[in-house]
Coordinates of C-alpha atoms in Angstrom, one line a residue:
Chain A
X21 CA 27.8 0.6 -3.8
X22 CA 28.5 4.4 -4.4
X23 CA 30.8 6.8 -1.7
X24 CA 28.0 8.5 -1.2
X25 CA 25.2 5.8 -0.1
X26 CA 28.4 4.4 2.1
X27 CA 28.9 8.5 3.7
X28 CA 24.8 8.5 4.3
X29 CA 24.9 5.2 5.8
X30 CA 27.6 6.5 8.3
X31 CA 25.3 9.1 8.7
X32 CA 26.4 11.9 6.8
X33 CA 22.9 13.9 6.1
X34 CA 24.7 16.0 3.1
X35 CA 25.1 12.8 1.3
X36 CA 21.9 11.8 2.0
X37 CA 20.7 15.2 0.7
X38 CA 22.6 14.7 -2.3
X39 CA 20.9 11.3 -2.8
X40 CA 17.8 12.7 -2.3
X41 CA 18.0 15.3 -5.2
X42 CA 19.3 12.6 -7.6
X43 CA 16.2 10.5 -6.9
X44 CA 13.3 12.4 -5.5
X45 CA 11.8 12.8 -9.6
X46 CA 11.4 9.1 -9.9
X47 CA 10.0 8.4 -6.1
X48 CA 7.7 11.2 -6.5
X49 CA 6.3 10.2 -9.6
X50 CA 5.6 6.7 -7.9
X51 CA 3.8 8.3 -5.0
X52 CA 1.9 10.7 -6.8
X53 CA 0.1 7.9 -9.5
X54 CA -0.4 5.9 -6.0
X55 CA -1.8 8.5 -4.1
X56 CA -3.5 10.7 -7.2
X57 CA -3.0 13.8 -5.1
X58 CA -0.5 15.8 -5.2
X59 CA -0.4 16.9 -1.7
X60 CA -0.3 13.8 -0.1
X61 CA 2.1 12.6 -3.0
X62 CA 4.2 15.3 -1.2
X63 CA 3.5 14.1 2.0
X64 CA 4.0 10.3 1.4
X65 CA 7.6 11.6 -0.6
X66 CA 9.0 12.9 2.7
X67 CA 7.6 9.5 4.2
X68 CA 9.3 7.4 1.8
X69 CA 13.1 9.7 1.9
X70 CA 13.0 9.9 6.2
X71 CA 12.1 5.6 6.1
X72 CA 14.9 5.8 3.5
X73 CA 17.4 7.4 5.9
X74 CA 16.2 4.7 9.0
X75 CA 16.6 1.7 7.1
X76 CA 19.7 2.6 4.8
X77 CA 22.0 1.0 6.9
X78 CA 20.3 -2.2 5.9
X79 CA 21.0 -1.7 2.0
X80 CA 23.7 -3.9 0.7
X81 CA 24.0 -2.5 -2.6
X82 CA 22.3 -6.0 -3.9
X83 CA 20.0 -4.1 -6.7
X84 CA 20.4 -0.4 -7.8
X85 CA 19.2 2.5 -4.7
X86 CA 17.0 3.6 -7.1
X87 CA 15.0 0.4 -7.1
X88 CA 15.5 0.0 -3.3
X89 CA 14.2 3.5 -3.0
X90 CA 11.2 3.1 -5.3
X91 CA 10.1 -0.5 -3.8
X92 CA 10.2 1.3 -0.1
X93 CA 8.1 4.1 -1.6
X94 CA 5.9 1.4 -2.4
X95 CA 5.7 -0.5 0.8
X96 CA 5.3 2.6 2.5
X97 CA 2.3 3.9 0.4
X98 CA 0.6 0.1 1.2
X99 CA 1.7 0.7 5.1
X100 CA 0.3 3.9 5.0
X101 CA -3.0 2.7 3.6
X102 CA -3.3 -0.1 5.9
X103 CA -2.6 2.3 9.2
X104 CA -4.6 5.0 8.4
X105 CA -7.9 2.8 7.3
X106 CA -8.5 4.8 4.1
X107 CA -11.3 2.8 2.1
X108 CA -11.8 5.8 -0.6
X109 CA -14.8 5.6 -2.3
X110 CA -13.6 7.9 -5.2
X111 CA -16.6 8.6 -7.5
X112 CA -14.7 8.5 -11.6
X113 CA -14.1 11.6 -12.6
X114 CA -11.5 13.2 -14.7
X115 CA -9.6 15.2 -12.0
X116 CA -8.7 18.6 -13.3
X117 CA -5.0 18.4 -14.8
X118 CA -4.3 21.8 -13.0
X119 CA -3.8 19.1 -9.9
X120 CA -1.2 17.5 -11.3
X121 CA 2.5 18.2 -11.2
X122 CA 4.7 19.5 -14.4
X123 CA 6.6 16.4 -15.9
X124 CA 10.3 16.7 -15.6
X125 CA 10.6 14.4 -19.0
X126 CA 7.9 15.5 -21.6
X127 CA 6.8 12.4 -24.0
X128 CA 3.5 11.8 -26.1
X129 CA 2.5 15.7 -26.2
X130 CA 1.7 17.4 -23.0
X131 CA -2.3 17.1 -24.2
X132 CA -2.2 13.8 -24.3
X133 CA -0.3 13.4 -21.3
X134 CA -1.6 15.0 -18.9
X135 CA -4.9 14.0 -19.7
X136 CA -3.5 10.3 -18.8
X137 CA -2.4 11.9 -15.6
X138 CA -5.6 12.8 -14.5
X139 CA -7.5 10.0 -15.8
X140 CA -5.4 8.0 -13.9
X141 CA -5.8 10.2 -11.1
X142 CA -9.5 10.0 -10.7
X143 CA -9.5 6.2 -11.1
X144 CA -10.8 4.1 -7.9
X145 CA -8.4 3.7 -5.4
X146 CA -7.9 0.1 -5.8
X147 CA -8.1 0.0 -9.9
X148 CA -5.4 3.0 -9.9
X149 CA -3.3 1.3 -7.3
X150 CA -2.9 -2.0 -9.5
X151 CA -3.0 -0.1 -12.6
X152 CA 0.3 2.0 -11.6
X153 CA 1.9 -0.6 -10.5
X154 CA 1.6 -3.2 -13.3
X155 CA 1.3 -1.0 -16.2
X156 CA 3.0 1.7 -15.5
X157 CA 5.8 0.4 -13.1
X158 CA 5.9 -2.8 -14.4
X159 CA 5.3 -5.3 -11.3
X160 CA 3.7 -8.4 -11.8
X161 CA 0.3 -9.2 -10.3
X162 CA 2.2 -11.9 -8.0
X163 CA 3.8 -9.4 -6.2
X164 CA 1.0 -6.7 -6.6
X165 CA -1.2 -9.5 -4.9
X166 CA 1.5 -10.1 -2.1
X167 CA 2.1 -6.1 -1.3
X168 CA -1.3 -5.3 -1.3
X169 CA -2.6 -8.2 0.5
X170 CA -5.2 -9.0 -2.2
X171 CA -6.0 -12.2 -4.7
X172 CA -4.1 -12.3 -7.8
X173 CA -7.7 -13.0 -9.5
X174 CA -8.3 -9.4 -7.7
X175 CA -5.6 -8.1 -8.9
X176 CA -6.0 -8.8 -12.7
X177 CA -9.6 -7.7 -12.5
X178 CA -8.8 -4.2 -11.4
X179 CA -6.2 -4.0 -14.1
X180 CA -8.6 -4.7 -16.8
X181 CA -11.4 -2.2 -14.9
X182 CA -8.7 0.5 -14.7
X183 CA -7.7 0.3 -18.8
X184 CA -11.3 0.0 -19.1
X185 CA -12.2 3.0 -17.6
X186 CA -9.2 4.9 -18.5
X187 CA -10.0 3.9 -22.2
X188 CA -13.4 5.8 -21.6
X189 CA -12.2 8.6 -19.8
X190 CA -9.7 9.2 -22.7
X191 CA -12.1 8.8 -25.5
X192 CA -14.8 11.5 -24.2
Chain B
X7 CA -19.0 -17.5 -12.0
X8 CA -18.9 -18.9 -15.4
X9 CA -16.6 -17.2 -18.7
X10 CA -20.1 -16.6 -20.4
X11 CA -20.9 -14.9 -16.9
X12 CA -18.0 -12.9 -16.4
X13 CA -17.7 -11.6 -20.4
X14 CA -21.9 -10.2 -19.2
X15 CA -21.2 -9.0 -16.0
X16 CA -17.9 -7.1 -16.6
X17 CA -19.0 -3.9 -17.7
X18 CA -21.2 -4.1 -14.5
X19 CA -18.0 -4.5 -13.2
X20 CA -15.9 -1.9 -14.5
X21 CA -18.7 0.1 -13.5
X22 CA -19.0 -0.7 -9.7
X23 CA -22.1 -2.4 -10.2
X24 CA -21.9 -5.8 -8.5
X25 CA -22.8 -6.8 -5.1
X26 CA -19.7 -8.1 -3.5
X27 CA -20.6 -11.4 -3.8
X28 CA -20.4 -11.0 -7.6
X29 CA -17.3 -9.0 -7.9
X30 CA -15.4 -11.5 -5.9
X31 CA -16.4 -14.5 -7.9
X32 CA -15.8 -12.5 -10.8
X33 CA -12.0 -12.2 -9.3
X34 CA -11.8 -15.7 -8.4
X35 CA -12.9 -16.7 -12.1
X36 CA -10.4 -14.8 -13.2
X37 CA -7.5 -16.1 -10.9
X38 CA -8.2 -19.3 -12.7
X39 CA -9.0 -18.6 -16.3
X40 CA -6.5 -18.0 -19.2
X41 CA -8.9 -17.8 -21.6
X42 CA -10.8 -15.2 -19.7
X43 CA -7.3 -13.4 -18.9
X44 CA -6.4 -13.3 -22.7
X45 CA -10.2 -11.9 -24.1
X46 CA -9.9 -8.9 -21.7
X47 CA -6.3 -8.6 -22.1
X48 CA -7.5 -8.3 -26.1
X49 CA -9.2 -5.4 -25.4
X50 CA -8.0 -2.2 -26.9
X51 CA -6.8 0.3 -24.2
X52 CA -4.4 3.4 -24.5
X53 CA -0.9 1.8 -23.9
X54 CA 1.4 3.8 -26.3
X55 CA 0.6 6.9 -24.1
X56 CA 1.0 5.0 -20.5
X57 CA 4.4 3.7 -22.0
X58 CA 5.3 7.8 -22.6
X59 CA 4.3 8.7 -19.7
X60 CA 7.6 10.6 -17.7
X61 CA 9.2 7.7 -15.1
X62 CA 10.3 11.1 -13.2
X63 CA 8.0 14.4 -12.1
X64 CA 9.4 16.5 -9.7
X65 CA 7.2 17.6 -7.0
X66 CA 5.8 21.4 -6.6
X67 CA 8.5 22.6 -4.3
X68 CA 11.8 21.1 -3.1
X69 CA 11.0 18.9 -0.1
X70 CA 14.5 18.4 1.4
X71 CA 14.0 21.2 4.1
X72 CA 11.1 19.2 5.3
X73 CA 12.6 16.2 5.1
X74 CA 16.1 16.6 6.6
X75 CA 14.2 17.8 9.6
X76 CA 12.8 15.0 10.0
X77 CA 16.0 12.9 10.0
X78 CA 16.9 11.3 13.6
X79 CA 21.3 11.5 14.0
X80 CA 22.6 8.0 13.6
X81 CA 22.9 6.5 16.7
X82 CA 25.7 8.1 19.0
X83 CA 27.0 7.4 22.6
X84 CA 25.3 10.0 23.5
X85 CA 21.4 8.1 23.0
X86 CA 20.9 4.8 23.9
X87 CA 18.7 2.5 21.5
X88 CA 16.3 0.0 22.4
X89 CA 16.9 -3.1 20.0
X90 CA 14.4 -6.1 20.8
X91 CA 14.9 -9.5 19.3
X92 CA 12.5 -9.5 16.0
X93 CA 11.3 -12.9 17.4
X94 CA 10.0 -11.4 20.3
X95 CA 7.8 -8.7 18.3
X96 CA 6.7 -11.0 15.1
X97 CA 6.4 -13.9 17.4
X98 CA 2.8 -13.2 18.0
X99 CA 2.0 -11.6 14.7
X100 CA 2.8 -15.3 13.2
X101 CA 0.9 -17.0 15.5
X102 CA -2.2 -15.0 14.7
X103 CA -1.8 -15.4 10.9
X104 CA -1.0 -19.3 11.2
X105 CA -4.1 -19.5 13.2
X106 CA -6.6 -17.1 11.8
X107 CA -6.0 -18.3 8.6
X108 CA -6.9 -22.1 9.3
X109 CA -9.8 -20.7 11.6
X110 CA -11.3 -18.5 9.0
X111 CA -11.4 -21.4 6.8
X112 CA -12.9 -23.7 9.4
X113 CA -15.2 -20.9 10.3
X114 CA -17.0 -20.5 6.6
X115 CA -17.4 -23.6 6.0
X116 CA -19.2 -24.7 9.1
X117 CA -22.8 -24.0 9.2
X118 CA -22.6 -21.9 12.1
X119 CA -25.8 -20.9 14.4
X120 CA -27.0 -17.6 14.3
X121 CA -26.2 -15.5 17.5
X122 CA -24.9 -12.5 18.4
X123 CA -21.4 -12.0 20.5
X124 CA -21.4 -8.4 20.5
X125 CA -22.5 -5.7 18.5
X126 CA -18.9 -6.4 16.4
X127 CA -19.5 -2.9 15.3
X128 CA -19.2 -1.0 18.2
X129 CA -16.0 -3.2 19.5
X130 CA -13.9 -2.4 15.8
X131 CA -14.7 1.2 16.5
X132 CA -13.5 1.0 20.2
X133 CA -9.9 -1.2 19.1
X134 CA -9.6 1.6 15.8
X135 CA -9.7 4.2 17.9
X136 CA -7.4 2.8 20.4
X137 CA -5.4 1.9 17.5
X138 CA -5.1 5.1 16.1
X139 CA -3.7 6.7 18.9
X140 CA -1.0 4.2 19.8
X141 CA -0.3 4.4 16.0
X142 CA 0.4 8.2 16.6
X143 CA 2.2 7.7 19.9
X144 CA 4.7 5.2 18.2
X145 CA 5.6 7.5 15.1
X146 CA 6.4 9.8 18.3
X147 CA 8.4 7.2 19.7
X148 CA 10.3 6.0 16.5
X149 CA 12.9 8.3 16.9
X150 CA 14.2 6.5 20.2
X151 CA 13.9 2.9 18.4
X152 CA 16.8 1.4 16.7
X153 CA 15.6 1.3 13.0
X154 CA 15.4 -2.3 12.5
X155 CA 13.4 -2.7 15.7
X156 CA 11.0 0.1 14.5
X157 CA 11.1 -2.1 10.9
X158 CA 10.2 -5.3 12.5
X159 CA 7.3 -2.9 14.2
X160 CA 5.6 -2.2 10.8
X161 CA 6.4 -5.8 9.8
X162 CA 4.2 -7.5 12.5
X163 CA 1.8 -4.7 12.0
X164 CA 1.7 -5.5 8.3
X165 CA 1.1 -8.9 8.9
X166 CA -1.9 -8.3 11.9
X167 CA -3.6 -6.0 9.7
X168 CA -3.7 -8.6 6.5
X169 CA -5.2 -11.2 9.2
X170 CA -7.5 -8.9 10.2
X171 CA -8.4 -8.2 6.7
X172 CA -8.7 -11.7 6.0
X173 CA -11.1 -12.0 8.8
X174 CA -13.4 -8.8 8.3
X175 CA -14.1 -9.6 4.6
X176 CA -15.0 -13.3 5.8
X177 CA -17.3 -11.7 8.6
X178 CA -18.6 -9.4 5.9
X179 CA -20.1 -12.3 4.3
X180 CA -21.3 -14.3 7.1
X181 CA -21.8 -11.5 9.9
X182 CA -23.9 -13.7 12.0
X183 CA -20.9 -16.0 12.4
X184 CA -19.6 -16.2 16.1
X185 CA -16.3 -17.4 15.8
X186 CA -15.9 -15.0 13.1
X187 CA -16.7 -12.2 15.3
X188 CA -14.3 -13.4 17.7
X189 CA -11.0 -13.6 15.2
X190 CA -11.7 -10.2 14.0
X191 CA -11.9 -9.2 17.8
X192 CA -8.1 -11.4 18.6
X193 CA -7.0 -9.5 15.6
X194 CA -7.5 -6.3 16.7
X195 CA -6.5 -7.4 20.6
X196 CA -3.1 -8.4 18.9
X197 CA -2.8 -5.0 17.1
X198 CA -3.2 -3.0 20.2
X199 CA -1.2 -5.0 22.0
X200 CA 1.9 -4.7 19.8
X201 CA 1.2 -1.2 19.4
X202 CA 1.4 -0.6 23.5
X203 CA 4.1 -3.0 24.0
X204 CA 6.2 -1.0 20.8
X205 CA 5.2 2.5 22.2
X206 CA 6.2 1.0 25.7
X207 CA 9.5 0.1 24.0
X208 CA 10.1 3.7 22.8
X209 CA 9.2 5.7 25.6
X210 CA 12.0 3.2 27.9
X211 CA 15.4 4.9 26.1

């Protein structure tokens, strides 16, 4: 475990600032392919860094901060989702790339990327939310099924309906 | 729902065509069948650009300002926390899952009579609505919890709210079903109850 996640856990806020700029690119990205809006990828950001500073104290330094960090932004997402009630209806359609945020890291052209960003964007709620996490951040429908309180048969479905539809979104 | 049936139905699917009914066999099929798994796993989708896509995107404007205001000081002399056994707090959570979960089960597969408790709709708006304010009088309140207490909180909340999922999808497909009606009523007893007894907690420091 780093100086620094040691200062922040004695509660220095400086190191916990300095934390914070070292990770916030990787936990935002998270939160904004969950969310598929930016502002409330902003909002859940701050969520997932001020959850952060409460539970630090509890991190042992047993896997990487960055993967502690990007699991809680997950867990808070899911929390978030159960508290407020949000059943989003969202009608497919390709959200307008203008939405989403510049990449820090460029990779398969800009065209191509940020039409995936959208299109993944203006997936259903559910499809995008197992879609993100499986194919883009690599859990396994297991623990997708576990987090998000649904059947792994649930799960796997949305996967395949989120390529599916992504696949057609991409192609018109 | 058979493979033949699922392989028909899954553009239906995709598309947000099926009933409930059918999109939750189609699930279930799935949870169970590899060969099923590997035919749609066969199908062609777009994965050399997901695999380029940036694992970092900074947001629109540095939210630190925000965020550090937001940061409660560790815990000084100065501010006493209130630290609750986690047993005392989940205690009930556990109960209601051990039992809703059996009960559910019990509940759809008995042929139950038709009656009606309660117009279930008008109760679930009543508990959200309580729920929603004692949700927004906690995050008030975190900042006098010690932060495992207030961890344990969104625990046992976490684990209500899957029972309570459990037991709303089950009424969804059986609304007539009394003891049905009931369990989704505990459940959200059990969620307003934590949620006064956790904002209680808070506003005692």
């Amino acid at each position: 475990m780093s100086d620094l996640v040691r200062q922040a856990q004695a509660g220095d806020s400086d190191a916990f600032a300095t934390l914070y700029h070292a990770h916030v690119g990787r936990v935002h990205a998270v939160c904004l392919r969950l969310a598929g809006d930016a502002h409330a990828a902003a909002d859940l950001t701050q969520d997932v860094f001020v959850r952060a500073w409460e539970a630090l104290p509890t991190f042992r330094g047993e896997s990487a901060l960055g993967s502690w960090l990007h699991r809680l932004a997950v867990n808070v997402f899911l929390g978030n989702r159960r508290t407020t009630g949000r059943r989003e209806k969202r009608v497919f359609v390709l959200a307008e790339p203008a939405v989403m945020e510049r990449a820090q890291e460029g990779g398969g052209g800009p065209g191509l990327g940020m039409d995936l960003e959208a299109a993944i964007a203006g997936l259903p709620e559910r499809a995008r939310l197992v879609f993100v996490l499986h194919d883009v951040e690599g859990y396994q429908h297991a623990e997708i099924a576990e987090m998000a309180g649904i059947a792994t048969g649930t799960s796997k479905a949305q996967l395949f309906r989120a390529r599916r539809l992504l696949r057609e979104a991409l192609q018109r | 729902m058979t493979c033949p049936g699922l392989r028909a139905r899954f553009d239906d699917y995709v598309a947000g065509r099926l009933s409930d009914i059918e999109a939750r066999a189609l699930e279930a099929h799935l949870e169970g069948c590899a060969e099923c798994e590997a035919f749609l796993e066969s199908q062609a989708w777009p994965i050399d650009a997901v695999r380029s896509l940036p694992r970092a995107v900074a947001p629109r404007e540095d939210l630190w300002p925000a965020i550090g205001s937001r940061l409660s000081p560790r815990e000084s002399a100065h501010r006493r926390r209130v630290a609750v056994p986690r047993w005392a707090l989940a205690a009930a959570a556990v109960l209601l899952v051990a039992v809703s979960s059996g009960v559910t089960a019990v509940l759809i597969r008995r042929s139950a009579v038709p009656s009606v408790v309660q117009p279930s709709g008008s109760l679930e708006a009543q508990y959200a609505a309580a729920s929603e304010e004692l949700t927004a009088a906690l995050e008030k309140a975190r900042a006098r919890l010690a932060p495992e207490t207030f961890a344990s909180i969104q625990r046992s909340l976490g684990i209500i709210d899957a029972a309570l999922d459990e037991s709303r999808r089950a009424l969804a497909r059986d609304p007539v079903n009394e003891g049905l009606q009931l369990l989704v009523a505990a459940a959200w007893r059990q969620k307003v109850d934590l949620l006064r007894r956790a904002t209680g907690l808070g506003a005692e420091s």
